[in-house]
Coordinates of C-alpha atoms in Angstrom, one line a residue:
Chain A
M163 CA 26.5 18.5 12.6
G164 CA 23.7 20.1 13.6
L165 CA 22.2 23.5 13.1
S166 CA 21.9 24.8 16.9
K167 CA 18.7 25.1 18.5
E168 CA 17.5 28.7 17.6
E169 CA 18.6 28.4 13.8
L170 CA 17.1 25.0 13.9
L171 CA 13.5 26.9 15.7
E172 CA 14.3 29.2 13.2
K173 CA 14.1 27.8 10.0
S174 CA 11.7 24.7 11.0
G175 CA 9.3 28.6 11.2
K176 CA 9.9 29.8 8.3
L177 CA 8.6 25.3 7.1
Y178 CA 4.6 25.9 8.7
D179 CA 2.7 27.8 11.5
I180 CA 3.8 24.2 14.2
E181 CA 1.4 26.0 17.3
H182 CA -1.2 26.2 14.7
I183 CA -0.5 22.9 13.6
R184 CA -0.9 20.9 16.9
K185 CA -4.4 22.3 17.3
D186 CA -5.9 20.5 13.7
F187 CA -4.8 17.8 16.1
P188 CA -6.9 16.7 20.0
I189 CA -5.3 14.1 21.0
L190 CA -2.6 16.6 22.3
K191 CA -3.4 18.5 24.6
Q192 CA -4.0 16.4 27.2
T193 CA -2.0 14.9 29.6
V194 CA -0.3 11.5 31.3
H195 CA 1.1 11.0 34.6
G196 CA 0.1 14.9 34.5
K197 CA 2.7 15.9 31.3
P198 CA 1.9 17.2 28.6
L199 CA 1.8 14.4 25.8
V200 CA 5.4 14.0 23.4
Y201 CA 4.2 12.1 21.0
L202 CA 6.6 10.4 19.4
D203 CA 5.0 6.6 18.7
N204 CA 4.4 8.7 14.6
A205 CA 5.9 4.4 12.1
A206 CA 3.5 2.9 14.7
S207 CA -0.2 5.3 13.8
T208 CA -0.3 9.1 13.1
Q209 CA -2.9 11.0 15.1
K210 CA -5.3 11.9 14.0
P211 CA -7.1 15.8 12.4
Q212 CA -10.2 17.1 13.8
T213 CA -10.9 16.9 10.1
V214 CA -10.4 13.2 9.8
I215 CA -12.5 13.2 13.7
N216 CA -15.1 15.0 12.2
A217 CA -15.8 13.2 8.3
L218 CA -16.3 10.0 10.3
T219 CA -18.7 11.7 13.2
D220 CA -20.9 13.5 9.8
Y221 CA -20.9 10.0 7.5
Y222 CA -22.5 8.3 10.4
S223 CA -24.8 11.1 11.9
S224 CA -25.6 12.1 8.4
Y225 CA -25.3 10.4 4.9
N226 CA -24.2 6.2 6.6
A227 CA -25.9 3.7 3.7
N228 CA -24.9 0.4 1.7
I229 CA -22.7 1.4 -1.2
H230 CA -23.0 1.0 -5.1
R231 CA -26.3 -0.9 -4.9
G232 CA -28.6 1.4 -3.1
I233 CA -30.5 4.0 -5.4
H234 CA -31.7 6.5 -2.6
T235 CA -30.1 9.5 -1.8
L236 CA -28.2 8.4 1.2
A237 CA -27.0 5.5 -0.6
E238 CA -25.4 7.5 -3.6
K239 CA -24.6 10.2 -0.9
A240 CA -21.6 7.9 1.3
T241 CA -21.1 5.8 -2.8
S242 CA -20.2 9.7 -4.3
A243 CA -17.8 10.3 -1.1
F244 CA -15.8 6.6 -0.6
E245 CA -15.2 6.5 -4.8
L246 CA -13.9 10.4 -4.3
T247 CA -11.8 8.7 -1.5
R248 CA -9.8 6.9 -4.7
E249 CA -9.8 9.0 -6.6
T250 CA -8.1 11.1 -4.4
L251 CA -5.7 7.9 -3.7
K252 CA -5.2 8.4 -7.4
L253 CA -3.9 11.5 -7.3
F254 CA -1.4 10.6 -4.1
I255 CA 0.5 8.4 -5.9
N256 CA -0.1 9.4 -9.5
A257 CA -2.2 6.0 -9.8
P258 CA -3.2 6.3 -13.8
S259 CA -6.5 5.0 -13.2
V260 CA -8.9 4.8 -10.3
E261 CA -9.7 1.0 -10.5
Q262 CA -6.3 0.7 -9.9
I263 CA -6.6 1.8 -6.7
I264 CA -8.3 -1.4 -4.6
F265 CA -9.3 -0.7 -1.2
T266 CA -7.6 -3.0 2.0
K267 CA -7.8 -3.4 5.2
G268 CA -4.2 -1.8 5.8
T269 CA -0.9 -3.0 4.4
T270 CA -0.7 -6.4 5.8
E271 CA -3.8 -7.8 4.1
G272 CA -2.2 -5.3 0.4
I273 CA -0.1 -8.1 0.3
N274 CA -1.5 -11.2 1.3
L275 CA -3.8 -10.5 -1.0
V276 CA -1.1 -10.7 -3.7
A277 CA 1.1 -13.1 -2.2
S278 CA -2.8 -15.1 -2.0
S279 CA -3.8 -14.4 -5.5
Y280 CA -0.9 -13.7 -7.6
G281 CA 1.7 -15.2 -5.7
R282 CA -0.2 -18.7 -6.2
Q283 CA -1.7 -18.6 -10.3
N284 CA 2.0 -17.5 -11.0
I285 CA 4.3 -19.3 -8.2
K286 CA 5.4 -22.3 -9.0
K287 CA 8.2 -24.8 -7.8
G288 CA 11.8 -24.3 -7.6
D289 CA 10.1 -20.3 -7.9
E290 CA 12.2 -17.3 -5.6
I291 CA 10.6 -14.3 -3.8
I292 CA 13.2 -11.5 -2.5
V293 CA 11.8 -9.4 -0.1
S294 CA 15.3 -7.5 1.6
G295 CA 16.8 -7.8 5.7
L296 CA 15.0 -4.9 6.0
E297 CA 10.7 -6.0 5.7
H298 CA 8.6 -5.9 8.7
H299 CA 7.2 -9.4 9.8
S300 CA 4.2 -8.2 7.3
N301 CA 6.2 -8.4 3.9
M302 CA 8.0 -11.7 5.3
V303 CA 5.7 -14.5 6.2
P304 CA 2.5 -14.2 3.2
W305 CA 5.9 -14.8 1.6
Q306 CA 7.3 -17.6 3.9
M307 CA 3.7 -18.7 3.7
L308 CA 3.7 -19.2 -0.1
A309 CA 7.2 -20.4 -0.3
V310 CA 6.6 -23.9 1.9
E311 CA 2.8 -23.8 -0.3
K312 CA 4.6 -24.7 -3.3
G313 CA 8.3 -25.0 -2.3
A314 CA 9.7 -22.0 -4.0
F315 CA 12.4 -19.8 -1.6
V316 CA 12.4 -16.9 -0.5
K317 CA 16.3 -15.0 -0.9
I318 CA 16.9 -12.0 2.0
I319 CA 19.0 -9.0 0.1
P320 CA 21.1 -8.4 3.7
V321 CA 22.0 -5.2 5.2
N322 CA 25.0 -3.6 6.1
N323 CA 25.7 -1.9 9.3
A324 CA 24.6 1.7 8.9
G325 CA 21.5 -0.2 7.7
D326 CA 21.5 0.3 4.0
L327 CA 20.3 -2.5 1.6
I328 CA 23.6 -4.0 0.5
M329 CA 22.6 -3.5 -4.5
E330 CA 25.5 -6.1 -4.4
E331 CA 23.8 -8.1 -3.7
Y332 CA 20.6 -7.9 -4.2
E333 CA 22.3 -7.9 -7.9
K334 CA 23.4 -11.4 -7.2
L335 CA 20.6 -12.9 -5.7
L336 CA 18.5 -11.4 -9.1
S337 CA 18.3 -14.7 -11.3
D338 CA 15.6 -15.8 -13.6
R339 CA 14.1 -18.3 -11.2
T340 CA 12.9 -14.9 -9.6
K341 CA 9.8 -14.2 -9.6
I342 CA 8.7 -11.3 -7.0
V343 CA 10.8 -9.0 -5.2
A344 CA 9.1 -6.9 -2.4
V345 CA 10.6 -4.8 -0.5
N346 CA 9.6 -1.5 1.8
H347 CA 10.3 1.8 0.9
V348 CA 10.9 3.0 4.0
S349 CA 12.3 0.8 7.4
N350 CA 9.7 1.0 10.4
T351 CA 12.8 -0.2 12.3
L352 CA 15.9 1.6 11.1
G353 CA 13.7 4.9 9.1
T354 CA 16.5 4.0 6.2
V355 CA 14.4 5.2 2.7
N356 CA 15.2 2.4 -0.3
P357 CA 15.9 3.0 -3.5
V358 CA 12.9 0.8 -4.4
K359 CA 13.4 2.9 -8.1
E360 CA 16.7 1.4 -8.4
I361 CA 15.7 -2.2 -7.3
I362 CA 12.7 -2.0 -10.1
S363 CA 14.3 -1.7 -12.8
L364 CA 16.9 -4.5 -11.5
A365 CA 14.0 -7.3 -11.8
H366 CA 12.0 -5.9 -14.2
K367 CA 14.7 -7.2 -15.7
K368 CA 15.2 -10.7 -15.1
E369 CA 11.0 -10.4 -15.7
A370 CA 10.3 -9.9 -11.6
K371 CA 7.1 -8.2 -10.2
V372 CA 7.5 -5.7 -7.4
L373 CA 5.5 -4.7 -4.3
I374 CA 6.6 -1.8 -2.6
D375 CA 5.9 -2.4 0.8
G376 CA 4.6 2.4 1.3
A377 CA 3.2 1.7 4.6
Q378 CA 6.4 4.0 6.5
A379 CA 7.0 5.8 3.1
A380 CA 3.4 7.1 2.6
S381 CA 3.5 9.9 4.8
H382 CA 6.4 11.6 4.3
L383 CA 8.4 11.0 0.6
D384 CA 6.3 11.8 -2.2
I385 CA 4.7 8.8 -3.9
D386 CA 4.9 8.2 -7.9
V387 CA 4.1 4.3 -8.5
Q388 CA 5.0 5.4 -12.6
D389 CA 7.7 7.0 -12.1
L390 CA 8.9 4.3 -10.0
D391 CA 7.5 1.5 -12.2
A392 CA 5.8 -0.3 -9.3
D393 CA 4.5 -3.2 -9.8
F394 CA 1.9 -3.1 -7.2
Y395 CA 2.1 -0.3 -4.3
V396 CA 0.4 -0.8 -0.9
L397 CA 0.2 1.6 2.1
S398 CA -1.8 2.1 5.2
G399 CA -4.1 5.2 6.8
H400 CA -3.8 5.6 10.3
K401 CA -0.1 6.1 9.3
L402 CA -0.9 8.7 7.7
Y403 CA -3.1 10.3 9.5
G404 CA -6.4 8.6 8.6
P405 CA -8.3 6.0 10.3
T406 CA -6.5 2.5 10.8
G407 CA -8.6 0.4 9.8
I408 CA -7.8 0.8 6.0
G409 CA -5.9 1.0 3.4
I410 CA -4.9 0.9 -0.8
L411 CA -3.1 -2.1 -2.9
Y412 CA -2.3 -0.5 -6.0
G413 CA -1.6 -2.2 -8.9
K414 CA -0.6 -2.7 -12.5
K415 CA -3.8 -2.7 -14.3
E416 CA -2.9 -6.1 -16.5
I417 CA -1.4 -7.3 -13.7
L418 CA -4.6 -7.3 -11.3
E419 CA -6.7 -8.0 -14.4
A420 CA -5.0 -11.5 -14.7
M421 CA -4.5 -12.1 -11.3
P422 CA -7.9 -15.0 -9.3
P423 CA -10.2 -12.8 -7.0
Y424 CA -8.9 -13.2 -3.3
Q425 CA -11.9 -13.4 -1.1
G426 CA -15.5 -14.8 -3.0
G427 CA -19.1 -12.9 -1.9
G428 CA -20.9 -10.3 -2.2
E429 CA -19.3 -6.8 -4.8
M430 CA -16.7 -9.0 -6.5
I431 CA -19.6 -10.5 -8.0
R432 CA -21.0 -9.1 -11.9
E433 CA -23.8 -12.9 -12.3
V434 CA -24.1 -15.9 -9.9
S435 CA -26.3 -18.5 -9.9
Y436 CA -26.3 -22.3 -8.3
E437 CA -23.4 -23.4 -11.1
K438 CA -21.4 -20.5 -11.8
C439 CA -20.0 -17.2 -10.9
S440 CA -18.5 -14.1 -13.3
F441 CA -16.8 -12.2 -11.6
N442 CA -17.1 -8.0 -11.2
E443 CA -14.9 -5.8 -13.0
L444 CA -11.5 -3.8 -11.1
P445 CA -11.2 -2.3 -9.1
Y446 CA -14.2 -3.9 -7.2
K447 CA -13.1 -8.3 -7.7
F448 CA -11.0 -7.4 -5.0
E449 CA -13.5 -5.7 -2.8
A450 CA -15.4 -8.6 -1.6
G451 CA -18.2 -7.7 1.4
T452 CA -19.7 -4.5 2.2
P453 CA -16.0 -2.5 2.3
N454 CA -15.7 0.1 5.9
I455 CA -17.3 2.6 4.2
A456 CA -16.9 5.6 6.7
D457 CA -12.8 5.7 7.9
T458 CA -12.8 4.9 4.0
V459 CA -13.8 8.5 2.9
A460 CA -12.5 9.6 6.6
L461 CA -9.5 9.1 4.7
K462 CA -9.2 11.3 2.6
Y463 CA -9.7 14.2 5.1
A464 CA -6.4 12.5 5.7
I465 CA -5.0 12.9 2.3
E466 CA -6.1 16.8 2.1
Y467 CA -4.9 17.8 5.1
L468 CA -1.0 16.7 4.0
D469 CA -1.9 18.4 0.6
K470 CA -2.5 21.1 2.0
L471 CA 0.8 21.5 3.8
G472 CA 2.8 20.3 1.0
K473 CA 4.9 16.5 2.4
A474 CA 8.5 18.8 0.6
S475 CA 7.4 21.7 4.2
I476 CA 6.9 18.6 6.2
R477 CA 9.8 16.8 5.6
A478 CA 12.6 19.7 6.2
H479 CA 10.4 19.8 9.6
E480 CA 11.0 16.3 9.9
N481 CA 14.4 16.3 8.5
N482 CA 15.2 19.3 11.2
L483 CA 13.9 17.0 13.9
L484 CA 16.0 13.8 13.2
Q485 CA 18.8 16.0 13.0
Y486 CA 18.4 18.1 15.9
T487 CA 17.6 14.7 18.2
T488 CA 20.1 12.1 16.7
E489 CA 22.6 14.4 17.2
Q490 CA 21.7 15.6 21.1
L491 CA 21.7 10.8 21.7
K492 CA 25.2 10.5 20.1
H493 CA 25.8 12.8 23.7
I494 CA 24.2 10.9 26.0
D495 CA 26.9 8.1 27.4
G496 CA 26.9 5.0 25.6
L497 CA 23.6 5.4 23.7
K498 CA 24.4 4.1 20.4
I499 CA 21.9 4.7 17.0
V500 CA 21.1 1.7 15.2
G501 CA 20.5 2.7 11.4
T502 CA 22.4 5.6 10.0
A503 CA 21.3 5.2 6.4
K504 CA 22.7 7.1 3.9
Q505 CA 18.7 8.2 3.3
K506 CA 16.3 8.0 6.2
V507 CA 13.2 9.8 7.7
S508 CA 12.2 11.0 11.1
I509 CA 12.7 7.2 13.0
I510 CA 15.7 6.9 15.6
S511 CA 16.8 4.0 16.5
F512 CA 19.3 3.7 20.1
S513 CA 19.7 1.2 22.3
I514 CA 21.6 2.3 25.9
E515 CA 24.1 -0.3 27.5
G516 CA 23.8 -2.5 30.0
I517 CA 19.6 -1.1 29.6
H518 CA 16.9 -2.8 28.7
H519 CA 14.7 -1.0 26.4
Q520 CA 12.3 -1.6 27.9
D521 CA 13.0 -0.3 30.8
I522 CA 13.2 3.2 28.5
G523 CA 9.6 3.1 27.5
I524 CA 8.8 2.2 30.9
L525 CA 10.3 5.5 33.0
L526 CA 9.8 8.3 29.9
D527 CA 5.9 7.2 29.0
Q528 CA 6.5 8.3 33.3
H529 CA 7.1 11.7 31.2
G530 CA 4.2 11.5 29.1
I531 CA 7.1 10.2 26.2
A532 CA 5.4 7.7 24.3
I533 CA 8.1 5.6 22.2
R534 CA 8.0 2.0 21.1
T535 CA 10.6 -0.1 22.6
G536 CA 11.7 -4.5 21.6
H537 CA 11.2 -6.0 17.9
H538 CA 9.2 -3.5 15.5
C539 CA 7.6 -6.5 14.2
T540 CA 12.1 -7.6 12.7
Q541 CA 12.4 -10.1 14.2
P542 CA 15.6 -11.4 11.2
L543 CA 16.5 -7.0 11.5
M544 CA 16.9 -7.7 15.5
G545 CA 19.4 -10.8 14.4
R546 CA 21.0 -9.1 11.7
F547 CA 22.8 -6.3 15.1
N548 CA 22.7 -8.9 17.2
I549 CA 20.2 -7.4 19.5
T550 CA 16.8 -8.2 20.9
G551 CA 15.0 -4.9 20.7
T552 CA 15.8 -1.1 20.1
S553 CA 13.9 2.2 21.7
R554 CA 12.6 3.4 18.9
A555 CA 11.6 7.8 18.8
S556 CA 9.9 8.4 15.8
F557 CA 8.7 12.3 13.9
A558 CA 5.8 13.9 12.3
L559 CA 4.0 16.9 11.5
Y560 CA 3.8 18.2 14.9
N561 CA 6.1 16.9 16.3
T562 CA 8.6 20.0 17.9
I563 CA 12.0 20.6 18.4
E564 CA 11.1 20.8 22.2
E565 CA 9.4 17.9 22.7
A566 CA 13.0 16.7 21.2
D567 CA 14.1 18.2 23.9
K568 CA 11.5 16.2 26.8
L569 CA 13.3 13.0 24.8
I570 CA 16.1 13.5 25.5
A571 CA 15.8 14.9 29.1
G572 CA 13.4 11.8 29.3
I573 CA 16.7 9.3 29.1
N574 CA 19.1 11.0 31.4
K575 CA 16.9 10.7 33.9
A576 CA 16.1 7.0 33.3
I577 CA 19.5 6.1 32.9
K578 CA 19.8 8.1 36.0
M579 CA 17.8 5.9 37.4
L580 CA 18.2 2.5 35.5
R581 CA 23.0 3.1 36.4
Chain B
M152 CA 9.5 -17.0 58.4
P153 CA 6.3 -14.8 58.1
T154 CA 3.0 -15.1 56.1
I155 CA 2.7 -14.5 53.0
K156 CA 0.0 -12.4 53.8
E157 CA 2.0 -10.6 56.6
I158 CA 5.5 -9.8 53.3
Q159 CA 1.9 -8.4 51.1
D160 CA 1.4 -5.9 54.1
T161 CA 4.7 -4.8 54.9
I162 CA 5.7 -4.4 50.9
I163 CA 1.8 -1.8 51.1
D164 CA 3.1 0.2 53.8
E165 CA 6.3 0.3 52.1
F166 CA 5.4 1.6 48.9
S167 CA 2.5 3.9 51.0
L168 CA 6.1 5.8 51.7
F169 CA 5.7 7.3 47.8
D170 CA 3.1 10.0 46.6
D171 CA 5.0 9.8 43.3
S172 CA 5.0 7.0 40.6
E173 CA 8.7 8.0 39.4
D174 CA 10.3 7.2 43.0
K175 CA 7.9 4.0 42.7
Y176 CA 9.0 2.6 39.8
Q177 CA 12.9 3.6 41.3
Y178 CA 12.6 1.4 44.6
I179 CA 11.1 -1.2 42.7
I180 CA 14.0 -1.1 40.0
D181 CA 16.9 -0.6 43.8
L182 CA 14.8 -3.8 45.4
G183 CA 15.9 -5.6 41.6
N184 CA 19.6 -4.6 42.0
K185 CA 19.3 -6.3 45.5
L186 CA 17.9 -10.2 44.6
S187 CA 20.2 -12.6 45.0
P188 CA 23.1 -13.5 42.4
F189 CA 20.9 -16.1 40.0
D190 CA 23.5 -19.4 38.4
T191 CA 23.6 -18.2 34.8
K192 CA 23.4 -23.0 34.8
Y193 CA 19.8 -22.2 34.8
K194 CA 19.1 -19.3 31.5
I195 CA 17.7 -21.6 30.0
P196 CA 15.1 -21.3 27.6
E197 CA 12.9 -23.9 29.8
N198 CA 13.8 -21.0 33.2
E199 CA 12.4 -18.2 30.6
I200 CA 8.9 -16.7 31.8
K201 CA 7.3 -15.9 28.2
G202 CA 5.3 -13.2 28.0
C203 CA 7.3 -10.0 28.6
Q204 CA 9.7 -8.3 26.9
S205 CA 12.5 -8.5 28.4
K206 CA 13.8 -11.6 29.6
V207 CA 12.8 -12.7 33.1
W208 CA 14.1 -16.1 34.5
L209 CA 12.6 -18.2 37.3
N210 CA 14.0 -21.5 39.0
S211 CA 12.4 -23.0 41.8
S212 CA 13.0 -25.7 44.3
L213 CA 11.6 -27.9 47.0
K214 CA 13.0 -28.1 51.0
D215 CA 11.8 -29.3 53.7
N216 CA 8.1 -28.8 52.0
K217 CA 8.5 -25.8 51.0
V218 CA 8.9 -24.3 48.1
F219 CA 12.1 -21.9 47.4
F220 CA 11.8 -19.3 44.0
E221 CA 15.5 -17.8 42.5
A222 CA 14.7 -15.5 38.9
D223 CA 16.1 -12.9 37.3
S224 CA 15.9 -10.2 34.4
D225 CA 17.9 -8.5 31.8
G226 CA 15.4 -5.6 32.6
K227 CA 15.9 -3.6 35.6
I228 CA 11.9 -3.4 36.6
A229 CA 11.3 -6.3 35.0
K230 CA 14.0 -8.1 37.8
G231 CA 12.8 -5.2 40.8
V232 CA 9.3 -6.6 39.9
I233 CA 10.2 -10.6 40.2
S234 CA 12.1 -10.2 43.4
I235 CA 8.3 -8.4 45.1
L236 CA 7.3 -11.8 44.4
V237 CA 10.2 -13.6 45.1
R238 CA 10.0 -12.1 48.0
I239 CA 6.3 -12.7 48.8
L240 CA 6.2 -16.4 47.9
S241 CA 10.0 -17.7 48.5
G242 CA 10.2 -20.1 51.3
Q243 CA 6.5 -20.8 51.7
E244 CA 4.4 -23.6 51.4
P245 CA 3.0 -25.4 47.9
E246 CA -1.0 -24.9 49.1
E247 CA -0.9 -20.9 50.5
I248 CA 1.4 -20.4 46.9
V249 CA -1.3 -22.1 44.7
S250 CA -4.3 -20.4 47.3
N251 CA -3.7 -16.8 48.6
E252 CA -4.6 -14.2 46.2
L253 CA -1.7 -11.0 45.7
Y254 CA -3.1 -8.0 46.6
F255 CA -0.8 -6.1 47.3
I256 CA -0.6 -5.4 43.3
D257 CA -4.0 -3.7 43.7
K258 CA -3.2 -2.0 47.5
A259 CA 0.5 -0.8 47.1
G260 CA -1.1 1.2 44.0
L261 CA 1.5 -0.8 41.3
N262 CA -1.3 -1.8 39.6
T263 CA -1.8 2.2 38.1
L264 CA 2.8 1.7 37.3
L265 CA 3.3 -2.4 36.5
S266 CA -0.2 -2.5 34.4
M267 CA -1.3 -7.0 34.2
N268 CA -0.3 -6.5 30.1
R269 CA 1.6 -8.7 27.2
A270 CA 4.2 -6.3 28.2
N271 CA 5.7 -6.3 31.4
G272 CA 4.3 -9.6 32.3
L273 CA 3.8 -9.9 35.6
A274 CA 0.6 -11.7 34.8
S275 CA 3.1 -14.8 33.5
M276 CA 5.4 -13.6 36.2
V277 CA 2.3 -14.9 39.2
K278 CA 0.3 -17.5 36.7
Q279 CA 4.3 -18.8 36.4
M280 CA 5.3 -19.6 40.5
K281 CA 1.7 -20.6 40.7
L282 CA 2.1 -22.8 38.3
H283 CA 5.7 -24.0 40.1
A284 CA 3.9 -24.9 42.3
L285 CA 1.0 -26.9 42.2
A286 CA 3.3 -29.0 40.2
Y287 CA 5.4 -29.9 43.8
K288 CA 1.6 -29.7 45.5
T289 CA 0.4 -32.0 43.3
K290 CA 4.0 -34.0 43.3
L291 CA 3.7 -34.2 47.4
E292 CA -0.3 -35.2 47.7
S293 CA 0.9 -38.0 45.1
K294 CA 3.2 -39.3 48.0
K295 CA 0.9 -39.4 50.6

């Protein structure tokens, strides 16, 4: 049984000053269809604090220049800001060294990089790759493509009715043929927090490498890649209050060093002649071409913003919203929460008997409430629950109990219109 | 049988009664609820209109040189939208369906409600109905 609204408000108020925090996010001030925006699509992308927006403007207004090889002042300033973000990310995930932080466009590119470089080098005919039934298409399709190319097989860890991975089945899937295990830290559709440390440890017993998709975890959970003993960890900046188009791939040093480059071009080479070339060292070996400098520079400010508030406070606040909203949703006739895992982040997927999720999404938008509807890029998971999609509300550090109330009222109103 | 233009003008008048967009949605939902029953035997993948989050099925037939549409959807708003299109285009001649512009979407203020994006599939519905009409038009012309 959840806490009452008053108890929650008091508890949340002690965590941090939510009104003050909301002022840091200029986008939240607007109205949509004449109603104050209630942004509950944070699992798709989070909004950006003013410091991140300022960092982008500042970069282009005062020190935009191509990095690393320039000897002039602007190039040096840009290079140092760019590399500072790498340092910040190293601390953020507790990586042993900065050269293990490779900048990518985002999670999807990180996974494709590993599948293409490590995968092509190491996967052979008859090998097995294990992914989970909770995966986003981004952590499924690159492995399927690799498997097809190499004559390997993709095995799926099944999901139980609550949305937890069935660990006994995972153990049965593991064998000497298993070469890679790729699972998400947190499910984007159901919010399930997966036991990744255990998953990694079991895989290592079979000498398989493990990639963790941290896209949905990074804004909620403390990430410690060394404690997890992850071989690869990937995440996206835009899901943790940073800009779009920037993310990281973390990898163990000896693995990254042995991997061939992903793309050829500038930055990733040491020497080039017409006959051959030698490759640059980590992390530049994997960063061909002029990188996304502005967004990389600004990502540091997002991490600093998170660090200032503290993940523990954020988690406690979001968990209050999760518990409160879940409890309120249970009172709605015909509403079923999809995903009731033991450990969840503030993502709630639901379906309502006889009502299409798209209709709910359209009508909530009329109230200024932004949620996501559809299959959430997890079609196999939808098949597992015999549904074509869900409505998904996902909460972030700036959401309030009042917004949760508006969501509930909006759903009730929409049901009235649709039934 | 009123023309495509006349029916569109009637629909524009009907929607002009509502100031509030929510009321317009309610009207669309109500129109969908009144759509003639759709024979389940036509609920086959070939009749599905791609590009909508909700499933939309469309079936057509030619009778006395006129195209008759029937449709259904598992989404109430999508069903309402396709019911409006059926009301305008069903019973018209293929040539008329192909050549007439559907200006009611803008004029009835539905463009802001039902933006032609991939999620609601309005554009796909119109395109599919026009394709059916074009096929009948070609068939009729080849008989001449």
